[in-house]
Coordinates of C-alpha atoms and ligand atoms in Angstrom, one line a residue:
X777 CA 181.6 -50.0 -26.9
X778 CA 184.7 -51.8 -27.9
X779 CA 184.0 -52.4 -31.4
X780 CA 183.6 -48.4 -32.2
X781 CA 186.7 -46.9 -30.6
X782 CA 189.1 -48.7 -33.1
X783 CA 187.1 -47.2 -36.0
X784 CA 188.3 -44.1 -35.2
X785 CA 191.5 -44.4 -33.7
X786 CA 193.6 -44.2 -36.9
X787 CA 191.0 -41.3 -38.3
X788 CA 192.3 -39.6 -34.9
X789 CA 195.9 -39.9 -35.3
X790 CA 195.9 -38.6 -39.2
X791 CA 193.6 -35.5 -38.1
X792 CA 195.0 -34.3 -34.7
X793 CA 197.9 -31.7 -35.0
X794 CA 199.5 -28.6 -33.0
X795 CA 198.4 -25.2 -33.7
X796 CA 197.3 -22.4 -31.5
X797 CA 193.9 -20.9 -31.1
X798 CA 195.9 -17.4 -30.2
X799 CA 193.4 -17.3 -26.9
X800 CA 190.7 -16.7 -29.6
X801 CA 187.5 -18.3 -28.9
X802 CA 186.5 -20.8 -31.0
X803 CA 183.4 -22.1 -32.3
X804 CA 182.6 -25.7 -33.7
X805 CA 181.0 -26.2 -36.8
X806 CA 178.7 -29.4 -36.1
X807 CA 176.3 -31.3 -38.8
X808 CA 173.1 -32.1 -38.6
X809 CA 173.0 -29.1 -36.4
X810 CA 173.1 -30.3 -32.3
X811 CA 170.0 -29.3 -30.0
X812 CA 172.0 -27.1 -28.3
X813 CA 176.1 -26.3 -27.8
X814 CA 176.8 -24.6 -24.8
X815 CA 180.7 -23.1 -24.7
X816 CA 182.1 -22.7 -21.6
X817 CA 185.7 -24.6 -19.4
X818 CA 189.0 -25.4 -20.7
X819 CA 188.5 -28.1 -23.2
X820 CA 191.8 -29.7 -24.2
X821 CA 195.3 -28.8 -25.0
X822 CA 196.2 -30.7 -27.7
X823 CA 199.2 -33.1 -27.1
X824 CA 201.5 -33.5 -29.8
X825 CA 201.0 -33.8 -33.1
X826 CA 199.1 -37.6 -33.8
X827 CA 197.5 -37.3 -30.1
X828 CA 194.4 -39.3 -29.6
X829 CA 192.6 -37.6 -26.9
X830 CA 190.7 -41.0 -24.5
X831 CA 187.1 -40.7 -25.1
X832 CA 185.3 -41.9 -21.7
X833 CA 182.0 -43.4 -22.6
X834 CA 178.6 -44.8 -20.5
X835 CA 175.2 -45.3 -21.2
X836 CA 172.8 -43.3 -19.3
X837 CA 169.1 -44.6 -19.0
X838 CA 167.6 -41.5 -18.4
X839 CA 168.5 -40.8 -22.6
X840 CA 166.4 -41.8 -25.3
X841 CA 168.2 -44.4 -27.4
X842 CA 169.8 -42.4 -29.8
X843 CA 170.3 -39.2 -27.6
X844 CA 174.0 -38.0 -26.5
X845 CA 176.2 -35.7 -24.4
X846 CA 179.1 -35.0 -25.4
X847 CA 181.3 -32.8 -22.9
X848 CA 184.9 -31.6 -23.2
X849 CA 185.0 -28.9 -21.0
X850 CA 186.8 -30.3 -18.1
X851 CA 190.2 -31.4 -19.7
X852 CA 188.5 -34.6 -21.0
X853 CA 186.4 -36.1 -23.4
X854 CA 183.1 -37.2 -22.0
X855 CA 180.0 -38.8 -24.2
X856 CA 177.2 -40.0 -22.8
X857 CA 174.7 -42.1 -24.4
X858 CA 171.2 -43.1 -24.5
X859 CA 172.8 -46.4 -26.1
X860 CA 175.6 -47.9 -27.8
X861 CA 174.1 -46.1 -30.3
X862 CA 174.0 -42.6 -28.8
X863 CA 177.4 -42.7 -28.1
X864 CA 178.2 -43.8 -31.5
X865 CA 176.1 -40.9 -33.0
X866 CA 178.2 -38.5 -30.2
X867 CA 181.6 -40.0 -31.7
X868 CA 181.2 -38.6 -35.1
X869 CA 180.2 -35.3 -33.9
X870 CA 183.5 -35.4 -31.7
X871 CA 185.2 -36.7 -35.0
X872 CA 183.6 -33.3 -37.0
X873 CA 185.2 -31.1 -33.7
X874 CA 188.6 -32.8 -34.4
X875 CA 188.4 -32.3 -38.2
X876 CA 188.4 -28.4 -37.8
X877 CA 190.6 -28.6 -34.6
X878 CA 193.2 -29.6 -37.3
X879 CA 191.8 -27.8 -40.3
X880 CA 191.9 -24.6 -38.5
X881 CA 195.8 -25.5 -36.7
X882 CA 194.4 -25.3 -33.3
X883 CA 196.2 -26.2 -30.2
X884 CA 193.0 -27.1 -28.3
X885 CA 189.7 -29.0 -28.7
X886 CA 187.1 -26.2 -27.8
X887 CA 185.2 -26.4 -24.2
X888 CA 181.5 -27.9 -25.5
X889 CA 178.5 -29.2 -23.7
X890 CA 176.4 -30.3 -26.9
X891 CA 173.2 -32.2 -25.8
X892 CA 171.7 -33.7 -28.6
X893 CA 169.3 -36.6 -30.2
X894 CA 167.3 -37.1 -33.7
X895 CA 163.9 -35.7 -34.9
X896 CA 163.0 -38.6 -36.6
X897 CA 164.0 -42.4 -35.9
X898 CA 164.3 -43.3 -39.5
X899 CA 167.2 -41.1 -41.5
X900 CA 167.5 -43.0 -44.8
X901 CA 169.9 -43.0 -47.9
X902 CA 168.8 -45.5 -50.7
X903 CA 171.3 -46.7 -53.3
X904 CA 170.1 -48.5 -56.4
X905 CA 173.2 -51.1 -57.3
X906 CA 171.2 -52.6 -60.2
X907 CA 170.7 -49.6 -63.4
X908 CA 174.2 -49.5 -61.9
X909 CA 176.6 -52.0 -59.9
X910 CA 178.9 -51.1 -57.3
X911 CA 181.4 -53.2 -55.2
X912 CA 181.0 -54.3 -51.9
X913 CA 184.0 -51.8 -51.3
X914 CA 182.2 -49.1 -52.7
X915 CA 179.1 -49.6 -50.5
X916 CA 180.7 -49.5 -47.6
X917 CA 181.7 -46.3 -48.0
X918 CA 178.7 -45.4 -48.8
X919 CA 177.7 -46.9 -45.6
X920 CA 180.6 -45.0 -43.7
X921 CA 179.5 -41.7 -45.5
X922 CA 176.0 -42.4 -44.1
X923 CA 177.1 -42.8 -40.9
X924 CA 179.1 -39.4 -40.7
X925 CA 175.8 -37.8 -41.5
X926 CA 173.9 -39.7 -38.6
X927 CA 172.2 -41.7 -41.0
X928 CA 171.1 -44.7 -39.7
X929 CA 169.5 -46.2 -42.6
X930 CA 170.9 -48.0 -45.8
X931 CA 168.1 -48.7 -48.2
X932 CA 169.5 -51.2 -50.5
X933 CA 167.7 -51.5 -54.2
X934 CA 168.4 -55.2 -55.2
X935 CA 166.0 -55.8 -58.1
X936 CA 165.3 -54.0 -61.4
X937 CA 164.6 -54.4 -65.2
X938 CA 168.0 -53.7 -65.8
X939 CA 169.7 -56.5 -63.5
X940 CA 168.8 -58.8 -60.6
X941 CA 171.5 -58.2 -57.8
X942 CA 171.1 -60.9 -55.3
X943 CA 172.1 -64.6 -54.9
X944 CA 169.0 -66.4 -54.0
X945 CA 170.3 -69.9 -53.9
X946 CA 166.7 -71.4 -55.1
X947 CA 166.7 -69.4 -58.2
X948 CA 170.1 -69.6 -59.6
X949 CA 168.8 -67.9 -63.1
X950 CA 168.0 -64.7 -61.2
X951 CA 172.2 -64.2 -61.1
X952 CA 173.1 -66.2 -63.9
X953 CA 170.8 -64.9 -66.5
X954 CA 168.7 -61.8 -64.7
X955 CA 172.4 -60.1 -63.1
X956 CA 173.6 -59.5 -66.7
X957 CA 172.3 -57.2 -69.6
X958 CA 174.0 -57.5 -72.8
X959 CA 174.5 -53.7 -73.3
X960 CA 173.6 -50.4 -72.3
X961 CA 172.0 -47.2 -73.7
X962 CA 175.1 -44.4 -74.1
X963 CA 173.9 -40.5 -72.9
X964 CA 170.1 -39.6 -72.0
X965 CA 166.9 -41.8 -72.6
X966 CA 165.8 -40.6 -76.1
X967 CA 169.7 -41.3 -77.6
X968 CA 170.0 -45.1 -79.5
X969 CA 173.5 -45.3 -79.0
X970 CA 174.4 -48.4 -77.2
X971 CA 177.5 -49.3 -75.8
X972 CA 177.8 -53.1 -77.4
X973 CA 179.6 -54.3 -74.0
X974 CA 177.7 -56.9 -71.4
X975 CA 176.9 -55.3 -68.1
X976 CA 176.6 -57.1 -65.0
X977 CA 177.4 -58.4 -61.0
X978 CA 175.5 -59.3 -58.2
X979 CA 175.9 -59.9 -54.6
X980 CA 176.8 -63.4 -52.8
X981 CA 174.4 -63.6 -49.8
X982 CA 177.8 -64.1 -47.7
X983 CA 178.5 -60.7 -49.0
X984 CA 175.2 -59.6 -48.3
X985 CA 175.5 -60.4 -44.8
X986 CA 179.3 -58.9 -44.6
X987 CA 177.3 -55.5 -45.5
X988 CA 174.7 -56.1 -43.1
X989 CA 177.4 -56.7 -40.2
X990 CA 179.5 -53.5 -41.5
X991 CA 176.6 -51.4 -41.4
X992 CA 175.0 -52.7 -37.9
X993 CA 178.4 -52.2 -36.3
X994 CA 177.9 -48.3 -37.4
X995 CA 174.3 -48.4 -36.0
X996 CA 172.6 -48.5 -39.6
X997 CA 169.8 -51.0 -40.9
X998 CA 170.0 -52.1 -44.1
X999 CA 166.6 -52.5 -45.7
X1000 CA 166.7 -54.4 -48.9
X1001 CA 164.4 -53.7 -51.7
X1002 CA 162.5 -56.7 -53.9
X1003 CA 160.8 -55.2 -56.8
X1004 CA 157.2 -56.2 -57.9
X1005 CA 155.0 -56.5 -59.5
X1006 CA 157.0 -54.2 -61.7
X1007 CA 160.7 -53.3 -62.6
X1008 CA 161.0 -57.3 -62.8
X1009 CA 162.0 -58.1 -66.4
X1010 CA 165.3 -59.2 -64.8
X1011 CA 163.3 -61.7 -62.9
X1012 CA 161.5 -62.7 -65.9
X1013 CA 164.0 -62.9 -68.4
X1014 CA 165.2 -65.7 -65.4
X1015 CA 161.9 -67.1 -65.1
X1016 CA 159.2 -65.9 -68.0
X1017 CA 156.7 -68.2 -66.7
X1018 CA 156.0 -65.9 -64.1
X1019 CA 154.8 -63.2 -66.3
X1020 CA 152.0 -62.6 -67.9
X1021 CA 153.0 -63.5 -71.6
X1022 CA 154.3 -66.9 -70.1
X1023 CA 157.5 -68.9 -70.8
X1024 CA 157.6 -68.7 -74.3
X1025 CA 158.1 -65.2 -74.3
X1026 CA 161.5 -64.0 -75.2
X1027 CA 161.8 -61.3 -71.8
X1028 CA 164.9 -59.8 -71.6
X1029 CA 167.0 -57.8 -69.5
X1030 CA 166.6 -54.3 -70.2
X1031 CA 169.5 -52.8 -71.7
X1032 CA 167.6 -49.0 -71.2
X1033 CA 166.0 -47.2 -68.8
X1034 CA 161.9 -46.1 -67.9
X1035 CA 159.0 -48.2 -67.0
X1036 CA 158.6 -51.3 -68.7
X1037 CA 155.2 -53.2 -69.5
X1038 CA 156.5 -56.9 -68.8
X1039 CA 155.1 -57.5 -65.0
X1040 CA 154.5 -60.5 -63.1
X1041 CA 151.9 -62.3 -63.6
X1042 CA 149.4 -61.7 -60.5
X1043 CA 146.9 -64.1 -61.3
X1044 CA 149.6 -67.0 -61.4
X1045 CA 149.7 -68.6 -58.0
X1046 CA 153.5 -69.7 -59.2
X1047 CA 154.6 -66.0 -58.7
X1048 CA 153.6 -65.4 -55.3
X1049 CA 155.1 -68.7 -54.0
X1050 CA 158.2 -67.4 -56.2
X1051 CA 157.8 -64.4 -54.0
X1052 CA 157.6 -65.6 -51.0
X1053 CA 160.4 -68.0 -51.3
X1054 CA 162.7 -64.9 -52.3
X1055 CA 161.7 -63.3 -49.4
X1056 CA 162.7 -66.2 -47.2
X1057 CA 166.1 -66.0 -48.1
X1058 CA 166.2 -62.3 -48.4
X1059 CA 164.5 -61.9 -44.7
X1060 CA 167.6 -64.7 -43.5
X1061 CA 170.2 -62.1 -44.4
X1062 CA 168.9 -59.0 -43.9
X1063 CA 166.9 -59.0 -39.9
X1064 CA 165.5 -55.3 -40.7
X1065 CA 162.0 -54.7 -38.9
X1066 CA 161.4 -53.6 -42.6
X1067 CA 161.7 -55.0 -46.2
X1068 CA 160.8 -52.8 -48.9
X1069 CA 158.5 -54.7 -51.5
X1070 CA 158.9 -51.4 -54.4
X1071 CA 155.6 -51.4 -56.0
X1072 CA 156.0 -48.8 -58.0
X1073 CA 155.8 -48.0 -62.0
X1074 CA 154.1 -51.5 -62.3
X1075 CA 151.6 -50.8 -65.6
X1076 CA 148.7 -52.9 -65.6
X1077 CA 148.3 -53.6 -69.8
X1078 CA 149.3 -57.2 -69.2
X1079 CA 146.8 -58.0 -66.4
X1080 CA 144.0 -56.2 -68.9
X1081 CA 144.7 -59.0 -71.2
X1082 CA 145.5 -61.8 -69.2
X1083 CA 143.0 -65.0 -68.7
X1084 CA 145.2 -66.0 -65.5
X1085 CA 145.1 -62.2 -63.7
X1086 CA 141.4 -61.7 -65.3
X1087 CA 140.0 -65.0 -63.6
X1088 CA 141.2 -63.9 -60.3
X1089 CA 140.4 -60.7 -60.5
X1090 CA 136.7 -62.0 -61.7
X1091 CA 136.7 -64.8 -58.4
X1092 CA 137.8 -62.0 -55.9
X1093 CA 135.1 -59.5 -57.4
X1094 CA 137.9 -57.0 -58.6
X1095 CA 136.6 -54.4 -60.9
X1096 CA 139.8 -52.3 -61.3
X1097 CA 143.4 -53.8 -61.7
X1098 CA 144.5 -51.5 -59.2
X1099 CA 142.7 -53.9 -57.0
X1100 CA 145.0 -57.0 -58.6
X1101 CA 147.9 -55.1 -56.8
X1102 CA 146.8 -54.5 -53.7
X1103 CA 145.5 -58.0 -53.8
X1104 CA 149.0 -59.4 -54.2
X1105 CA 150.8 -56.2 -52.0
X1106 CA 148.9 -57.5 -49.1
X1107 CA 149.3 -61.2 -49.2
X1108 CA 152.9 -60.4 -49.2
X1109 CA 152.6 -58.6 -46.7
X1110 CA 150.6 -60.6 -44.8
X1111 CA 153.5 -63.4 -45.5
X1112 CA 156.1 -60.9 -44.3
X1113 CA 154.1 -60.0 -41.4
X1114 CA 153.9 -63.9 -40.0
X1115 CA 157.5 -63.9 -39.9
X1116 CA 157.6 -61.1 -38.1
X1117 CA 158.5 -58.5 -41.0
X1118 CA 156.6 -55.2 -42.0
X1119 CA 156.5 -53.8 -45.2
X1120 CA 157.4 -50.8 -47.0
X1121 CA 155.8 -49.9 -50.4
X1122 CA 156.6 -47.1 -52.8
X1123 CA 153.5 -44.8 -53.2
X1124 CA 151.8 -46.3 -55.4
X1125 CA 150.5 -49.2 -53.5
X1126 CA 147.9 -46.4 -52.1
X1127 CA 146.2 -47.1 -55.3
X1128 CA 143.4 -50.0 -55.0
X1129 CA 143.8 -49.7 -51.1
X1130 CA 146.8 -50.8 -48.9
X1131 CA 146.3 -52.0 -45.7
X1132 CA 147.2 -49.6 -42.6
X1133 CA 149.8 -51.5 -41.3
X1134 CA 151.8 -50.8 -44.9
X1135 CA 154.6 -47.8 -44.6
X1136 CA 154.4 -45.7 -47.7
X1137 CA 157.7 -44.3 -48.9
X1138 CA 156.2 -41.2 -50.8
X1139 CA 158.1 -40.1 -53.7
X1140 CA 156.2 -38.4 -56.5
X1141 CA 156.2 -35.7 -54.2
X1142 CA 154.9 -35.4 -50.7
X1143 CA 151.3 -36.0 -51.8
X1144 CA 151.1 -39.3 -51.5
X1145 CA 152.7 -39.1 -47.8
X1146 CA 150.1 -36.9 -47.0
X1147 CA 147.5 -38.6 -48.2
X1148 CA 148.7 -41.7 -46.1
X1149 CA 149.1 -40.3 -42.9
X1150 CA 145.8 -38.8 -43.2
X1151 CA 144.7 -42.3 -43.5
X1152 CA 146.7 -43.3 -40.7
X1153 CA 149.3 -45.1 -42.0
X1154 CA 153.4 -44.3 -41.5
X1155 CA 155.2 -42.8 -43.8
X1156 CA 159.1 -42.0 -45.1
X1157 CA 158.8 -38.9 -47.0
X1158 CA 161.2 -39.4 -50.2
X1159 CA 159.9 -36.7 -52.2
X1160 CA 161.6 -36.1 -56.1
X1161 CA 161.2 -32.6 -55.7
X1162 CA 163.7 -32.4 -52.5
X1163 CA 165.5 -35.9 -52.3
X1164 CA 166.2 -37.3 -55.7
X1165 CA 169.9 -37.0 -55.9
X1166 CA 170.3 -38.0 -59.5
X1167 CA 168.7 -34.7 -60.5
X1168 CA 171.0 -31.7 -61.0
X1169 CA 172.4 -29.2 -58.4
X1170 CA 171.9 -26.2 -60.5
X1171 CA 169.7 -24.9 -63.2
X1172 CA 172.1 -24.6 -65.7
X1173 CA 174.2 -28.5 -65.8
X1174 CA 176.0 -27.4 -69.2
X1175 CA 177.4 -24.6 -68.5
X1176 CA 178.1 -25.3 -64.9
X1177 CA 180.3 -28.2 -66.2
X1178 CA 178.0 -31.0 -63.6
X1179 CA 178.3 -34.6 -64.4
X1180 CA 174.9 -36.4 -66.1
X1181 CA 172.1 -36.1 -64.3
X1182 CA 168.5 -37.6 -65.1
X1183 CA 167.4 -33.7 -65.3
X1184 CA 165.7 -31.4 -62.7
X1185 CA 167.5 -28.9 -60.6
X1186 CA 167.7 -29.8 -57.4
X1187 CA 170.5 -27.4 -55.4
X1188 CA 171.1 -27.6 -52.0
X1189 CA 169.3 -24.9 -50.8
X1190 CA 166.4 -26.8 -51.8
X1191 CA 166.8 -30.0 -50.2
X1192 CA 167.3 -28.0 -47.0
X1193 CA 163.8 -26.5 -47.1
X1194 CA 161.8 -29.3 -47.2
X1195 CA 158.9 -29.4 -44.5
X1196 CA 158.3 -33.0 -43.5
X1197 CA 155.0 -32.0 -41.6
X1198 CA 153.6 -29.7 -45.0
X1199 CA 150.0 -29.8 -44.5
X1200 CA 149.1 -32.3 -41.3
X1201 CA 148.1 -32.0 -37.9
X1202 CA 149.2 -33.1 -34.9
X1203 CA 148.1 -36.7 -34.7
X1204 CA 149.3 -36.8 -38.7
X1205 CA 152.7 -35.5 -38.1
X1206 CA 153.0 -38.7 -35.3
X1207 CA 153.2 -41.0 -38.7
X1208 CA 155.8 -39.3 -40.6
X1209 CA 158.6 -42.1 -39.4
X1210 CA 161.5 -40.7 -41.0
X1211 CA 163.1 -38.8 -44.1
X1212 CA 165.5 -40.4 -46.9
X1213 CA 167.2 -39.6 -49.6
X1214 CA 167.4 -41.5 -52.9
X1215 CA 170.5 -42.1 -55.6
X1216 CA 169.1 -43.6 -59.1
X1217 CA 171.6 -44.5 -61.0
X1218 CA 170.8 -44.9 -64.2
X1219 CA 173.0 -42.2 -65.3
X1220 CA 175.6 -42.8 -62.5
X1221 CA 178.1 -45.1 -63.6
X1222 CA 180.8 -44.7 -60.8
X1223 CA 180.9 -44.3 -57.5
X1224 CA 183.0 -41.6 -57.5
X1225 CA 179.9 -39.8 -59.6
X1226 CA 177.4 -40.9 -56.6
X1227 CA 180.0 -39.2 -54.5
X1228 CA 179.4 -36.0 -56.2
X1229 CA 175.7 -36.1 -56.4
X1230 CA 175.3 -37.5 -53.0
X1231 CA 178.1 -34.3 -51.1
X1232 CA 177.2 -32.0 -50.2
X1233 CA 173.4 -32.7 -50.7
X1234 CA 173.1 -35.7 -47.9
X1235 CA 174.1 -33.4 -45.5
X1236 CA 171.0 -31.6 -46.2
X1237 CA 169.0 -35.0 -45.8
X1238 CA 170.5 -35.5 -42.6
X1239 CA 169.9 -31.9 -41.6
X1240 CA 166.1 -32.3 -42.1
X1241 CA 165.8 -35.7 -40.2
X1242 CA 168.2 -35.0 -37.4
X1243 CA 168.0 -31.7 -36.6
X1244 CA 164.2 -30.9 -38.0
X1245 CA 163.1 -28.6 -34.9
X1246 CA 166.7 -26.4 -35.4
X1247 CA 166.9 -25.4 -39.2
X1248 CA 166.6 -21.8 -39.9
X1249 CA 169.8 -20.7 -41.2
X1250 CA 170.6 -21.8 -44.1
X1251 CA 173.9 -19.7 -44.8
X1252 CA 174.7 -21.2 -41.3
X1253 CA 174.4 -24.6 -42.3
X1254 CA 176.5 -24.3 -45.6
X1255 CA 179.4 -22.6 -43.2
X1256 CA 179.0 -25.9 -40.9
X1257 CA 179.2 -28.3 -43.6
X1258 CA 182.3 -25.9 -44.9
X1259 CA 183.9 -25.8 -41.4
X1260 CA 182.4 -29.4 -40.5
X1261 CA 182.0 -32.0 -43.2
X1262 CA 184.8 -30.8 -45.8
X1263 CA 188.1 -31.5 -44.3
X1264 CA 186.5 -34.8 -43.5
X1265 CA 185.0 -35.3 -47.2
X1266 CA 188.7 -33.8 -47.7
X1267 CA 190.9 -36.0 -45.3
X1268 CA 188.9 -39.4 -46.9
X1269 CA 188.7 -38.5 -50.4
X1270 CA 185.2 -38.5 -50.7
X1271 CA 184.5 -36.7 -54.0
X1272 CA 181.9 -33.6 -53.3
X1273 CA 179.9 -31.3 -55.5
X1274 CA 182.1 -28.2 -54.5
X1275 CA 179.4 -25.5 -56.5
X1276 CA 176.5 -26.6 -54.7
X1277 CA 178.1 -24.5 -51.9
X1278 CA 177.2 -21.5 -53.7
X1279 CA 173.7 -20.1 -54.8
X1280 CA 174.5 -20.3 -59.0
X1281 CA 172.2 -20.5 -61.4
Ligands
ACM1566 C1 160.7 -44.4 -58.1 O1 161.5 -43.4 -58.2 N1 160.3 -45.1 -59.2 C2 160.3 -44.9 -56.8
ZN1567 ZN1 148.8 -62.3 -65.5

């Protein structure tokens, strides 16, 4: 446990203060919402002003891994953990107790016995850093912002038709040409204003693997994302002769947004050795259980019309070119597999059969996650309709003065409701793996704007994965994040989305 306490110590010192809790008793505001916090003892009397109360930690065996205890109601601050983990998880619930300890001018931390541990094992938060490109800086704190929500994964989207984010050292054009587009659309998709001004970064793998280490020492994986077959006209505007149109083709990289016919070229035996050796480097930074290998929006007009896709589609006796993409879905993974790697696929690679070892990250709604855990495989419910954070927070954007959006309405309230288990049984609620949260960015230029779309509605995300079996009240849950979250959001300067507290149109 010595790498966490220092993480906190300074947070500690800035928040603690004198006040007095005028004998009152006092409740604690905690979020995602604890199994269970039983009041009771003296807790602590807060020092002095800057006080850092000692936090006495162990691991206890008899805990699942990401299980805690945290205890203060003997004069001390106890947390218990299932692992390194678990205590970590218990710290940031201690750090939310502090947070309102000073917001509220107390001159104790409240007697709690909160025992506690996850409903599901994966709690994810996806970033795309390619429509849009933030620092290393800025995904740290993204990272940090996960973790005070108990999120303990960081799904990274690397690759798109707008710009190739990471160094792969055997494919130098992927940064030097596919990282940069020469201008970008201004306002909604529709508009042909363009802003005239190149648009571009990417990622060193030695920064790759400095976010990899940041996040693991917070107890978060980081699952990178490598398009295909589609969203890869970064990747051929690098290398066209992996497409289907071939190198003389004039790809580009896309300076707008939507789904884009240029695909790789299935039938080209080039393009899966291309793959493969992108996924070697890509699997020697990141050591996640699970790469994500997208597979969505990938049309199939070029494979119609191509003799390379059409002859292997003819040799393996493919009628459909759905097949063509589950054909190359599964020799990836298959590739991934021998190095010990699983795969994770957007929905789309039900189509023409995926293989049951394949998780499916369903986002066109919960219908494809259904469908798959019906069919045995896992699943990470994504749904647009509950957990697409670049729609809107109201109904009304205009007049309620939010930031672009890609459209929707998508307030709080709703993300809250959403029923990971809709529709399956028993053994099919065993392969819903986990919940996450995505944050397109094509019309989210600053991270200060995925700030706002992100606050308050992550803690919602986090509220569904963490505390699934103990959600009922939702006015309770916007008091906690209130009480909770917002002197924290507050106290780091983490911009918020301060109407999505209330129920406006
Ligand atoms: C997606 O939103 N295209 C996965
Ligand atoms: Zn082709």
């Amino acid at each position: 446990m010595k790498h966490i306490f220092p993480l906190f110590a300074f947070a500690l010192a800035a928040l603690v203060s004198c006040g007095g809790n005028n004998g009152e008793p006092v409740n604690v505001s905690v979020v995602p919402n604890p199994v269970s916090i039983e009041y009771g003892g003296r807790g602590l009397k807060m020092k002095q002003a800057g006080w850092i109360p000692a936090v006495r930690t162990s691991i206890d065996s008899g805990l699942a891994a990401e299980e805690y205890i945290l205890d203060t109601r003997k004069g001390k601050v106890v947390i218990k953990g299932g692992s390194d983990a678990g205590v970590f998880w218990g710290m940031q619930t201690l750090y939310q107790i502090l947070a309102q300890v000073e917001n509220k001018g107390l001159d104790r931390i409240p007697g709690v016995l909160i025992k506690d541990k996850p409903a599901f094992s994966y709690r994810g938060a996806h970033l795309d850093c390619c429509r849009h490109f933030f620092s290393v800086e800025e995904v740290k704190t993204y990272i940090d912002m996960l973790a005070l929500h108990k999120i303990n994964v960081f799904h990274w989207h690397l690759t798109e038709d707008q710009g190739w984010r990471a160094e792969i050292k055997r494919y130098p054009k992927l940064t030097e040409i596919g990282s940069v587009r020469s201008e970008t659309l201004v306002g909604h998709y529709g508009s042909d204003e363009y802003d005239g001004t190149p648009y571009g970064g990417f990622y060193t793998q030695d920064e790759m693997r400095d976010v990899v280490a940041y996040a693991a020492e917070r107890f978060i994986t980081v699952i990178p994302e490598i398009e295909m077959p589609g969203h890869a006209s970064a990747a051929l505007a690098s290398y066209p002769e992996l497409g289907c149109r071939g190198a003389g083709y004039p790809y580009k990289v896309q300076t707008t947004w939507g789904v884009f016919p240029e695909v790789f070229c299935a039938g080209n035996p080039e393009t899966v050795t291309f793959l493969e050796n992108v996924l070697d480097e890509i699997c020697d930074i990141f050591p996640s259980e699970y790469i994500h290998i997208g597979g969505d929006e990938a049309p199939r007009d070029e494979w119609e019309k191509c003799p390379k896709c059409q002859a292997l589609m003819k040799e393996k006796g493919f009628t459909r070119e759905a097949e063509l993409q589950s054909y190359l879905i599964t020799t990836i993974e298959k590739y991934l597999a021998g190095k010990g790697r699983k795969i994770i696929g957007w929905d789309e690679i039900l189509d023409g059969g995926v293989s049951q070892s394949a998780t499916v990250m369903s986002w066109r709604g919960a219908k494809g996650g259904i469908e798959a855990a019906k069919m045995g495989n896992d699943v990470i419910m994504t749904p647009n309709s509950h957990f697409y954070l670049d729609y809107y927070q109201t109904g009304n954007p205009k007049e309620n003065g939010e930031p672009l959006g890609i459209g929707g309405n998508l307030p709080l309230r709703k993300c809250y409701s959403f029923d990971p288990f809709d529709q399956l049984n028993d053994e099919e609620k065993a392969h819903i793996k986990g919940i996450q949260a995505n944050m397109w960015t094509e019309y989210v230029a600053t991270f200060d704007h995925v700030q706002h779309m992100t606050l308050p509605r992550l803690a919602a995300l986090a509220e569904v994965a963490w505390s699934n079996d103990n959600r009922t009240d939702y006015d309770g849950f916007v008091d906690r994040i209130i009480t909770g979250l917002m002197p924290i959001y507050n106290t780091r300067g983490y911009n918020y989305a301060g109407y999505a507290f209330k129920d406006i149109e």
